[in-house]
């Protein structure tokens, strides 16, 4: 193993790790927003809105994220959507993650005992108030860990954006393999940095889960 080469290229991997972290954060934010909207749609009283929510989940969970990225980045210009590689990566992965988060949030909400909802309505709370004061506080505690799993999966999926030339960890590893012919060392560095990012994320999710359960 060429430790001297690994030490030499490591600063470039740190820069790429920052891009991976930034991509993950933005994708998570977009995914959570879309997940909340999607879950609301899936639970709507209106059939058309429920259908649209279900269609969103089916399409983006039923097709590979890589294909979705290719359609957005390479096919987008044909229909007037001009995005750079990083923007396409954030939007493509965010929309895909949102479909999974939709079902995670919906599952947590419908897991709340219906008796509590009926009791809240009996004492005069509106549907919105019942959701805000009774259902969501409990559902949020239930969805923290499953959302953490979604986020960790999404962080690993950021490797896909190397296919559209975003200079993150996987792309950086591939670039250095082309010039050094040392695939083991390059992918080892990338893998270790991915593990660190995912470990920190997992610890943050565990902390939030503990705080939520205590409160």
Short mmCIF file of C-alpha atoms in Angstrom, two decimals:
data_model
loop_
_atom_site.label_atom_id
_atom_site.label_comp_id
_atom_site.label_asym_id
_atom_site.label_seq_id
_atom_site.Cartn_x
_atom_site.Cartn_y
_atom_site.Cartn_z
CA UNK A 1 0.00 0.00 0.00
CA UNK A 2 1.37 3.40 -1.01
CA UNK A 3 0.98 5.49 2.16
CA UNK A 4 3.10 8.31 0.77
CA UNK A 5 0.74 8.72 -2.18
CA UNK A 6 -2.29 8.57 0.13
CA UNK A 7 -0.85 11.34 2.27
CA UNK A 8 -0.14 13.43 -0.82
CA UNK A 9 -3.65 13.22 -2.25
CA UNK A 10 -5.52 13.37 1.07
CA UNK A 11 -6.05 17.19 1.03
CA UNK A 12 -7.88 16.85 -2.30
CA UNK A 13 -10.14 14.21 -0.78
CA UNK A 14 -10.90 16.53 2.15
CA UNK A 15 -12.08 19.19 -0.30
CA UNK A 16 -14.21 16.59 -2.04
CA UNK A 17 -15.60 15.45 1.34
CA UNK A 18 -16.79 19.00 1.95
CA UNK A 19 -18.67 18.89 -1.36
CA UNK A 20 -20.21 15.57 -0.31
CA UNK A 21 -21.29 17.06 3.05
CA UNK A 22 -22.75 20.16 1.39
CA UNK A 23 -24.56 18.02 -1.16
CA UNK A 24 -25.91 15.81 1.63
CA UNK A 25 -27.14 18.73 3.72
CA UNK A 26 -28.94 20.44 0.83
CA UNK A 27 -30.40 17.15 -0.38
CA UNK A 28 -31.63 16.34 3.14
CA UNK A 29 -33.33 19.72 3.47
CA UNK A 30 -35.05 19.33 0.10
CA UNK A 31 -35.99 15.73 0.87
CA UNK A 32 -37.54 16.66 4.22
CA UNK A 33 -39.57 19.46 2.66
CA UNK A 34 -40.82 17.22 -0.15
CA UNK A 35 -41.41 14.38 2.31
CA UNK A 36 -43.62 16.61 4.47
CA UNK A 37 -45.56 17.81 1.42
CA UNK A 38 -45.84 14.27 0.07
CA UNK A 39 -47.05 12.86 3.39
CA UNK A 40 -49.65 15.62 3.64
CA UNK A 41 -50.81 14.78 0.13
CA UNK A 42 -50.98 11.06 0.87
CA UNK A 43 -53.15 11.77 3.93
CA UNK A 44 -55.37 14.36 2.26
CA UNK A 45 -59.16 14.10 2.30
CA UNK A 46 -59.19 14.83 -1.43
CA UNK A 47 -58.81 11.88 -3.80
CA UNK A 48 -56.94 13.84 -6.48
CA UNK A 49 -54.32 15.08 -4.02
CA UNK A 50 -53.91 11.57 -2.60
CA UNK A 51 -53.45 10.26 -6.14
CA UNK A 52 -50.77 12.87 -6.91
CA UNK A 53 -48.94 12.01 -3.70
CA UNK A 54 -49.08 8.30 -4.48
CA UNK A 55 -47.92 8.92 -8.06
CA UNK A 56 -44.91 10.92 -6.81
CA UNK A 57 -43.89 8.12 -4.46
CA UNK A 58 -44.42 5.40 -7.07
CA UNK A 59 -42.46 7.14 -9.82
CA UNK A 60 -39.43 8.16 -7.78
CA UNK A 61 -39.22 5.01 -5.69
CA UNK A 62 -39.88 2.83 -8.70
CA UNK A 63 -37.07 4.12 -10.92
CA UNK A 64 -33.31 4.18 -10.27
CA UNK A 65 -31.93 7.42 -8.82
CA UNK A 66 -29.14 7.34 -11.41
CA UNK A 67 -31.65 7.38 -14.26
CA UNK A 68 -33.45 10.29 -12.61
CA UNK A 69 -30.16 12.20 -12.43
CA UNK A 70 -29.42 11.49 -16.09
CA UNK A 71 -32.88 12.64 -17.18
CA UNK A 72 -32.56 15.86 -15.17
CA UNK A 73 -28.98 16.73 -16.13
CA UNK A 74 -28.68 15.44 -19.68
CA UNK A 75 -32.32 15.53 -20.70
CA UNK A 76 -33.30 18.74 -18.94
CA UNK A 77 -31.85 21.10 -21.58
CA UNK A 78 -34.19 19.57 -24.17
CA UNK A 79 -37.18 20.91 -22.23
CA UNK A 80 -35.60 24.16 -21.14
CA UNK A 81 -34.17 23.09 -17.76
CA UNK A 82 -30.57 24.31 -17.56
CA UNK A 83 -28.78 23.13 -14.41
CA UNK A 84 -25.14 22.72 -13.56
CA UNK A 85 -24.00 19.34 -12.27
CA UNK A 86 -24.17 20.28 -8.58
CA UNK A 87 -27.68 21.75 -8.88
CA UNK A 88 -28.88 18.69 -10.78
CA UNK A 89 -27.36 16.46 -8.09
CA UNK A 90 -29.11 18.29 -5.25
CA UNK A 91 -32.49 18.40 -6.98
CA UNK A 92 -32.29 14.87 -8.38
CA UNK A 93 -31.27 13.22 -5.12
CA UNK A 94 -33.52 15.49 -3.06
CA UNK A 95 -36.62 14.58 -5.06
CA UNK A 96 -35.70 10.90 -4.84
CA UNK A 97 -35.07 11.07 -1.08
CA UNK A 98 -38.34 12.96 -0.62
CA UNK A 99 -40.29 10.00 -2.02
CA UNK A 100 -38.84 7.69 0.63
CA UNK A 101 -39.27 10.27 3.39
CA UNK A 102 -42.91 10.70 2.35
CA UNK A 103 -43.65 7.11 3.30
CA UNK A 104 -41.57 7.35 6.48
CA UNK A 105 -43.51 10.40 7.67
CA UNK A 106 -46.87 8.98 6.61
CA UNK A 107 -46.13 5.73 8.45
CA UNK A 108 -45.29 7.59 11.66
CA UNK A 109 -48.47 9.66 11.46
CA UNK A 110 -50.83 6.75 10.86
CA UNK A 111 -49.14 4.83 13.70
CA UNK A 112 -50.66 7.24 16.25
CA UNK A 113 -53.61 5.69 18.07
CA UNK A 114 -56.85 6.79 16.44
CA UNK A 115 -58.44 6.97 19.87
CA UNK A 116 -56.31 10.01 20.66
CA UNK A 117 -57.43 11.71 17.47
CA UNK A 118 -61.08 11.00 18.24
CA UNK A 119 -60.63 12.30 21.79
CA UNK A 120 -59.05 15.52 20.50
CA UNK A 121 -61.93 16.08 18.10
CA UNK A 122 -64.41 15.35 20.89
CA UNK A 123 -63.03 18.17 23.06
CA UNK A 124 -63.42 20.61 20.18
CA UNK A 125 -60.06 20.64 18.42
CA UNK A 126 -60.19 21.15 14.67
CA UNK A 127 -58.52 18.73 12.25
CA UNK A 128 -55.56 21.12 11.94
CA UNK A 129 -55.27 21.60 15.70
CA UNK A 130 -55.47 17.87 16.29
CA UNK A 131 -52.66 17.30 13.82
CA UNK A 132 -50.54 20.10 15.28
CA UNK A 133 -50.99 19.49 19.00
CA UNK A 134 -51.74 15.78 19.26
CA UNK A 135 -50.52 13.81 16.26
CA UNK A 136 -47.34 15.54 15.04
CA UNK A 137 -45.56 15.82 18.42
CA UNK A 138 -45.86 12.06 18.83
CA UNK A 139 -45.24 11.21 15.19
CA UNK A 140 -42.05 13.26 15.08
CA UNK A 141 -40.56 11.10 17.83
CA UNK A 142 -41.45 7.98 15.86
CA UNK A 143 -39.99 9.21 12.59
CA UNK A 144 -36.54 10.37 13.78
CA UNK A 145 -34.76 7.02 13.49
CA UNK A 146 -36.41 5.95 10.19
CA UNK A 147 -35.57 9.35 8.71
CA UNK A 148 -32.01 8.86 9.93
CA UNK A 149 -31.88 5.63 7.93
CA UNK A 150 -33.19 7.51 4.87
CA UNK A 151 -30.55 10.21 5.33
CA UNK A 152 -27.71 7.70 5.67
CA UNK A 153 -28.87 5.94 2.50
CA UNK A 154 -29.02 9.29 0.73
CA UNK A 155 -25.46 10.17 1.82
CA UNK A 156 -24.21 6.96 0.25
CA UNK A 157 -26.30 7.71 -2.84
CA UNK A 158 -24.38 10.97 -3.32
CA UNK A 159 -21.71 8.78 -4.95
CA UNK A 160 -24.06 8.62 -7.95
CA UNK A 161 -23.45 12.27 -8.82
CA UNK A 162 -19.92 11.32 -9.88
CA UNK A 163 -21.66 10.10 -13.06
CA UNK A 164 -22.57 13.70 -13.91
CA UNK A 165 -19.10 15.02 -12.95
CA UNK A 166 -19.76 16.54 -9.52
CA UNK A 167 -16.34 16.64 -7.85
CA UNK A 168 -17.25 14.77 -4.66
CA UNK A 169 -15.51 11.80 -3.05
CA UNK A 170 -16.24 9.13 -5.63
CA UNK A 171 -15.41 11.36 -8.59
CA UNK A 172 -12.18 12.44 -6.90
CA UNK A 173 -11.21 8.80 -6.32
CA UNK A 174 -11.91 7.96 -9.97
CA UNK A 175 -9.90 10.96 -11.15
CA UNK A 176 -6.83 9.99 -9.13
CA UNK A 177 -7.11 6.35 -10.17
CA UNK A 178 -6.77 7.52 -13.76
CA UNK A 179 -3.47 9.25 -13.00
CA UNK A 180 -1.97 6.98 -10.32
CA UNK A 181 -3.34 3.52 -11.21
CA UNK A 182 -3.86 2.91 -7.50
CA UNK A 183 -7.55 2.02 -7.13
CA UNK A 184 -7.24 0.35 -3.73
CA UNK A 185 -5.65 3.36 -2.04
CA UNK A 186 -7.99 5.90 -3.65
CA UNK A 187 -11.20 4.04 -2.89
CA UNK A 188 -9.94 3.29 0.62
CA UNK A 189 -9.56 7.00 1.37
CA UNK A 190 -13.00 7.74 -0.09
CA UNK A 191 -14.57 4.87 1.85
CA UNK A 192 -13.07 5.99 5.16
CA UNK A 193 -14.31 9.55 4.66
CA UNK A 194 -17.80 8.29 3.77
CA UNK A 195 -17.78 6.21 6.96
CA UNK A 196 -16.81 9.24 9.05
CA UNK A 197 -19.60 11.36 7.55
CA UNK A 198 -22.18 8.61 8.08
CA UNK A 199 -20.94 7.91 11.62
CA UNK A 200 -21.29 11.58 12.61
CA UNK A 201 -24.76 11.69 11.04
CA UNK A 202 -25.77 8.54 12.89
CA UNK A 203 -24.59 9.97 16.21
CA UNK A 204 -26.56 13.17 15.58
CA UNK A 205 -29.70 11.15 14.81
CA UNK A 206 -29.23 9.07 17.98
CA UNK A 207 -28.86 12.24 20.06
CA UNK A 208 -32.02 13.73 18.57
CA UNK A 209 -33.87 10.47 19.22
CA UNK A 210 -32.77 10.40 22.89
CA UNK A 211 -33.77 14.04 23.37
CA UNK A 212 -37.15 13.45 21.77
CA UNK A 213 -37.89 10.42 23.93
CA UNK A 214 -36.89 12.24 27.13
CA UNK A 215 -39.07 15.23 26.26
#
